[in-house]
């Protein structure tokens, strides 16, 4: 490493740009060999640092989102789950719905890929620089109920509104009492046309009145949720059971 290169590496470390410092020797050799301009060399070197920071920031946002697993769109088995157009999911992966403050609703039986897709879109959002939070519907209600008990519900809803994407998983697996239904309605209502939601449910909208123990609250929630939304209806059997012969009795060995 030449003296100027060594000095530059030291300066980058002082500036807390370690990726640029690590890449400097090889990039300098390449720049000399290919006769890059000073501007081209500086641009490539600085992009190395910004890409590294984006990657680390994305991983931090993924950790903070509290996804239950790591899933990607590329891993999704569209051959097994043929009820939704692949192009639609790929378009959602471009995250235009976040810019438009729109929602995504995934409906279908258990095991059809709703949670997988919600996580995959959430991870895409994290890597693109957006803050995301993932919780089940019961966890969201518990969080809001705790805030309400401590007299800070409005503050908590304001805080959540500043997060570009919230994911509400498993609506319908456990019915809500009227208070819980009202808290979920407040979450949806506060984000209406202000920030995005991804919601998954194993129940059709026609059954949400039963889930929330109130037809009027359910109708008002659905109205706000779907007004600006992409709705995907997933069908078929559970992916988790696709390799199991359910007709065969369990082994007694």
Short mmCIF file of C-alpha atoms in Angstrom, two decimals:
data_model
loop_
_atom_site.label_atom_id
_atom_site.label_comp_id
_atom_site.label_asym_id
_atom_site.label_seq_id
_atom_site.Cartn_x
_atom_site.Cartn_y
_atom_site.Cartn_z
CA UNK A 1 0.00 0.00 0.00
CA UNK A 2 1.47 3.35 -1.04
CA UNK A 3 1.88 6.18 1.45
CA UNK A 4 -1.02 8.29 0.01
CA UNK A 5 -3.25 5.21 0.06
CA UNK A 6 -2.26 4.49 3.66
CA UNK A 7 -3.05 8.07 4.62
CA UNK A 8 -6.42 7.90 2.87
CA UNK A 9 -7.27 4.63 4.66
CA UNK A 10 -6.39 6.30 7.98
CA UNK A 11 -8.60 9.29 7.14
CA UNK A 12 -11.52 7.05 6.23
CA UNK A 13 -11.19 5.25 9.56
CA UNK A 14 -11.13 8.61 11.32
CA UNK A 15 -14.32 9.51 9.44
CA UNK A 16 -15.85 6.18 10.57
CA UNK A 17 -16.03 4.88 7.00
CA UNK A 18 -14.53 1.39 7.50
CA UNK A 19 -15.94 -0.14 4.29
CA UNK A 20 -14.25 2.53 2.19
CA UNK A 21 -11.00 2.05 4.12
CA UNK A 22 -11.08 -1.72 3.48
CA UNK A 23 -11.91 -1.34 -0.21
CA UNK A 24 -9.38 1.42 -0.86
CA UNK A 25 -6.25 -0.60 -1.79
CA UNK A 26 -7.92 -2.81 -4.41
CA UNK A 27 -10.00 0.04 -5.81
CA UNK A 28 -6.91 2.23 -6.06
CA UNK A 29 -5.08 -0.51 -8.00
CA UNK A 30 -8.06 -0.98 -10.29
CA UNK A 31 -8.45 2.77 -10.81
CA UNK A 32 -4.79 3.05 -11.87
CA UNK A 33 -5.00 0.00 -14.14
CA UNK A 34 -8.19 1.19 -15.84
CA UNK A 35 -7.21 4.86 -15.81
CA UNK A 36 -10.30 6.06 -13.93
CA UNK A 37 -10.85 9.76 -13.49
CA UNK A 38 -10.59 11.18 -9.97
CA UNK A 39 -14.36 11.66 -10.00
CA UNK A 40 -15.02 8.05 -10.98
CA UNK A 41 -12.66 6.71 -8.32
CA UNK A 42 -14.25 8.89 -5.62
CA UNK A 43 -17.77 7.87 -6.67
CA UNK A 44 -17.02 4.12 -6.58
CA UNK A 45 -15.21 4.39 -3.25
CA UNK A 46 -17.97 6.39 -1.59
CA UNK A 47 -20.66 4.09 -3.01
CA UNK A 48 -18.86 1.16 -1.39
CA UNK A 49 -19.29 2.88 1.97
CA UNK A 50 -22.92 3.91 1.44
CA UNK A 51 -23.87 0.40 0.26
CA UNK A 52 -22.26 -1.05 3.37
CA UNK A 53 -24.14 1.37 5.61
CA UNK A 54 -27.43 0.63 3.86
CA UNK A 55 -26.86 -3.09 4.35
CA UNK A 56 -26.05 -2.75 8.05
CA UNK A 57 -28.95 -0.35 8.55
CA UNK A 58 -31.31 -2.79 6.85
CA UNK A 59 -30.21 -5.61 9.13
CA UNK A 60 -30.78 -3.38 12.16
CA UNK A 61 -34.27 -2.51 10.95
CA UNK A 62 -35.02 -6.20 10.31
CA UNK A 63 -33.97 -7.02 13.89
CA UNK A 64 -36.04 -4.17 15.31
CA UNK A 65 -39.14 -5.27 13.35
CA UNK A 66 -39.25 -8.56 15.32
CA UNK A 67 -40.17 -10.84 12.46
CA UNK A 68 -40.81 -14.41 13.66
CA UNK A 69 -38.63 -15.74 10.80
CA UNK A 70 -36.63 -14.62 7.77
CA UNK A 71 -38.63 -15.04 4.55
CA UNK A 72 -38.11 -13.67 1.06
CA UNK A 73 -40.25 -13.34 -2.05
CA UNK A 74 -37.67 -15.39 -3.95
CA UNK A 75 -38.26 -18.32 -1.56
CA UNK A 76 -42.04 -18.29 -2.03
CA UNK A 77 -43.34 -21.36 -3.86
CA UNK A 78 -45.57 -19.88 -6.56
CA UNK A 79 -45.87 -23.32 -8.19
CA UNK A 80 -47.60 -24.66 -5.08
CA UNK A 81 -49.57 -21.47 -4.38
CA UNK A 82 -50.92 -20.71 -7.84
CA UNK A 83 -53.99 -18.78 -6.67
CA UNK A 84 -52.18 -15.43 -6.67
CA UNK A 85 -50.41 -13.88 -9.66
CA UNK A 86 -46.64 -13.83 -9.24
CA UNK A 87 -46.45 -10.50 -11.06
CA UNK A 88 -48.74 -8.93 -8.46
CA UNK A 89 -46.47 -10.03 -5.62
CA UNK A 90 -43.36 -8.87 -7.48
CA UNK A 91 -44.99 -5.48 -8.02
CA UNK A 92 -45.78 -5.24 -4.32
CA UNK A 93 -42.12 -6.02 -3.70
CA UNK A 94 -41.25 -2.73 -5.40
CA UNK A 95 -42.94 -1.06 -2.38
CA UNK A 96 -45.01 1.46 -4.32
CA UNK A 97 -47.81 0.81 -1.82
CA UNK A 98 -45.66 2.35 0.92
CA UNK A 99 -45.15 5.53 -1.06
CA UNK A 100 -48.92 5.70 -1.64
CA UNK A 101 -49.66 4.94 2.05
CA UNK A 102 -51.76 1.99 0.90
CA UNK A 103 -52.42 -1.36 2.53
CA UNK A 104 -51.98 -5.01 1.63
CA UNK A 105 -54.51 -7.58 2.85
CA UNK A 106 -53.80 -11.31 2.61
CA UNK A 107 -56.76 -13.62 3.13
CA UNK A 108 -56.79 -17.41 3.10
CA UNK A 109 -56.70 -20.66 5.06
CA UNK A 110 -53.80 -21.50 7.38
CA UNK A 111 -50.59 -22.53 5.69
CA UNK A 112 -51.25 -20.89 2.34
CA UNK A 113 -48.39 -18.38 2.57
CA UNK A 114 -49.94 -15.25 4.08
CA UNK A 115 -47.37 -14.79 6.84
CA UNK A 116 -44.50 -15.68 4.50
CA UNK A 117 -45.49 -12.93 2.07
CA UNK A 118 -46.10 -10.38 4.83
CA UNK A 119 -42.63 -11.02 6.27
CA UNK A 120 -41.02 -10.96 2.81
CA UNK A 121 -42.58 -7.59 2.01
CA UNK A 122 -41.62 -6.30 5.44
CA UNK A 123 -37.99 -7.33 4.96
CA UNK A 124 -37.97 -5.66 1.53
CA UNK A 125 -39.19 -2.50 3.23
CA UNK A 126 -36.48 -2.71 5.91
CA UNK A 127 -33.74 -3.12 3.31
CA UNK A 128 -35.15 -0.15 1.42
CA UNK A 129 -34.74 2.07 4.49
CA UNK A 130 -38.22 1.91 6.05
CA UNK A 131 -39.03 1.13 9.65
CA UNK A 132 -41.35 -1.84 10.12
CA UNK A 133 -43.02 -3.54 13.08
CA UNK A 134 -44.46 -7.06 12.98
CA UNK A 135 -46.93 -8.39 15.56
CA UNK A 136 -49.87 -10.75 15.64
CA UNK A 137 -53.29 -9.16 16.06
CA UNK A 138 -53.47 -10.31 19.68
CA UNK A 139 -50.01 -8.83 20.37
CA UNK A 140 -51.03 -5.47 18.88
CA UNK A 141 -54.16 -5.44 21.03
CA UNK A 142 -52.17 -6.34 24.15
CA UNK A 143 -49.70 -3.54 23.43
CA UNK A 144 -52.44 -0.97 22.92
CA UNK A 145 -54.38 -2.17 25.97
CA UNK A 146 -51.26 -1.71 28.10
CA UNK A 147 -50.82 1.81 26.75
CA UNK A 148 -54.47 2.56 27.50
CA UNK A 149 -54.13 1.33 31.09
CA UNK A 150 -51.20 3.69 31.59
CA UNK A 151 -53.00 6.66 30.05
CA UNK A 152 -50.76 6.91 26.97
CA UNK A 153 -52.86 5.32 24.23
CA UNK A 154 -52.97 8.44 22.10
CA UNK A 155 -49.21 8.89 22.46
CA UNK A 156 -48.63 5.28 21.44
CA UNK A 157 -50.88 5.59 18.39
CA UNK A 158 -49.01 8.75 17.38
CA UNK A 159 -45.70 6.90 17.73
CA UNK A 160 -46.91 3.99 15.62
CA UNK A 161 -48.26 6.35 12.99
CA UNK A 162 -44.71 7.53 12.33
CA UNK A 163 -43.62 3.99 11.40
CA UNK A 164 -44.17 3.52 7.65
CA UNK A 165 -45.28 -0.12 7.83
CA UNK A 166 -47.04 -2.16 10.49
CA UNK A 167 -47.81 -5.83 9.92
CA UNK A 168 -50.85 -7.30 11.69
CA UNK A 169 -50.70 -11.08 11.44
CA UNK A 170 -53.34 -13.70 12.25
CA UNK A 171 -56.52 -11.64 12.45
CA UNK A 172 -59.29 -14.11 13.18
CA UNK A 173 -57.46 -16.87 14.98
CA UNK A 174 -58.71 -15.60 18.34
CA UNK A 175 -61.98 -13.62 18.67
CA UNK A 176 -61.83 -10.19 20.29
CA UNK A 177 -63.99 -8.71 22.99
CA UNK A 178 -65.53 -5.26 22.33
CA UNK A 179 -62.65 -3.38 24.00
CA UNK A 180 -60.04 -5.25 21.95
CA UNK A 181 -62.06 -4.69 18.78
CA UNK A 182 -62.18 -0.97 19.51
CA UNK A 183 -58.41 -0.82 20.00
CA UNK A 184 -57.81 -2.56 16.67
CA UNK A 185 -60.24 -0.18 14.98
CA UNK A 186 -58.33 2.77 16.44
CA UNK A 187 -55.05 1.41 15.06
CA UNK A 188 -56.51 0.98 11.56
CA UNK A 189 -58.34 4.30 11.68
CA UNK A 190 -55.31 6.29 12.85
CA UNK A 191 -53.22 4.98 9.94
CA UNK A 192 -55.90 5.48 7.29
CA UNK A 193 -54.33 7.41 4.38
CA UNK A 194 -51.34 8.23 6.63
CA UNK A 195 -49.25 5.04 6.72
CA UNK A 196 -49.40 1.45 5.47
CA UNK A 197 -50.62 -1.78 6.99
CA UNK A 198 -50.17 -5.39 5.93
CA UNK A 199 -52.93 -7.53 7.44
CA UNK A 200 -53.28 -11.30 7.24
CA UNK A 201 -56.42 -13.22 8.16
CA UNK A 202 -57.72 -16.77 7.89
CA UNK A 203 -61.27 -15.43 7.71
CA UNK A 204 -63.13 -13.69 4.87
CA UNK A 205 -64.37 -10.17 5.51
CA UNK A 206 -67.90 -11.55 5.89
CA UNK A 207 -66.77 -13.26 9.13
CA UNK A 208 -65.07 -10.23 10.68
CA UNK A 209 -68.23 -9.15 12.47
CA UNK A 210 -68.03 -12.38 14.43
CA UNK A 211 -64.29 -11.96 15.06
CA UNK A 212 -64.71 -8.46 16.47
CA UNK A 213 -68.04 -9.14 18.19
CA UNK A 214 -69.55 -6.08 16.51
CA UNK A 215 -70.75 -5.85 12.91
CA UNK A 216 -70.62 -2.05 12.88
CA UNK A 217 -67.03 -1.84 14.15
CA UNK A 218 -65.95 -4.56 11.74
CA UNK A 219 -67.60 -2.83 8.78
CA UNK A 220 -65.99 0.52 9.64
CA UNK A 221 -62.59 -1.15 10.01
CA UNK A 222 -62.87 -3.02 6.72
CA UNK A 223 -63.99 0.16 4.95
CA UNK A 224 -60.84 2.02 6.00
CA UNK A 225 -58.56 -0.95 5.49
CA UNK A 226 -59.55 -1.79 1.91
CA UNK A 227 -60.24 1.70 0.52
CA UNK A 228 -56.62 1.95 -0.67
CA UNK A 229 -55.45 -1.65 -0.65
CA UNK A 230 -54.21 -4.61 -2.66
CA UNK A 231 -56.25 -7.63 -1.56
CA UNK A 232 -54.84 -11.09 -2.23
CA UNK A 233 -57.02 -14.17 -1.68
CA UNK A 234 -54.86 -17.25 -1.20
CA UNK A 235 -56.47 -20.64 -1.69
CA UNK A 236 -55.60 -24.30 -1.42
CA UNK A 237 -54.08 -26.65 1.11
CA UNK A 238 -51.47 -25.89 3.72
CA UNK A 239 -47.93 -25.75 2.38
CA UNK A 240 -46.72 -27.16 5.69
CA UNK A 241 -48.69 -30.37 5.03
CA UNK A 242 -47.85 -30.77 1.35
CA UNK A 243 -45.38 -33.63 1.91
CA UNK A 244 -47.50 -35.49 4.44
CA UNK A 245 -49.87 -38.33 3.68
CA UNK A 246 -52.82 -37.37 5.88
CA UNK A 247 -54.77 -40.43 4.81
CA UNK A 248 -52.18 -42.74 6.34
CA UNK A 249 -52.57 -43.50 10.05
CA UNK A 250 -49.68 -42.38 12.25
CA UNK A 251 -46.92 -44.87 12.88
CA UNK A 252 -46.99 -46.76 16.18
CA UNK A 253 -43.28 -47.49 16.11
#
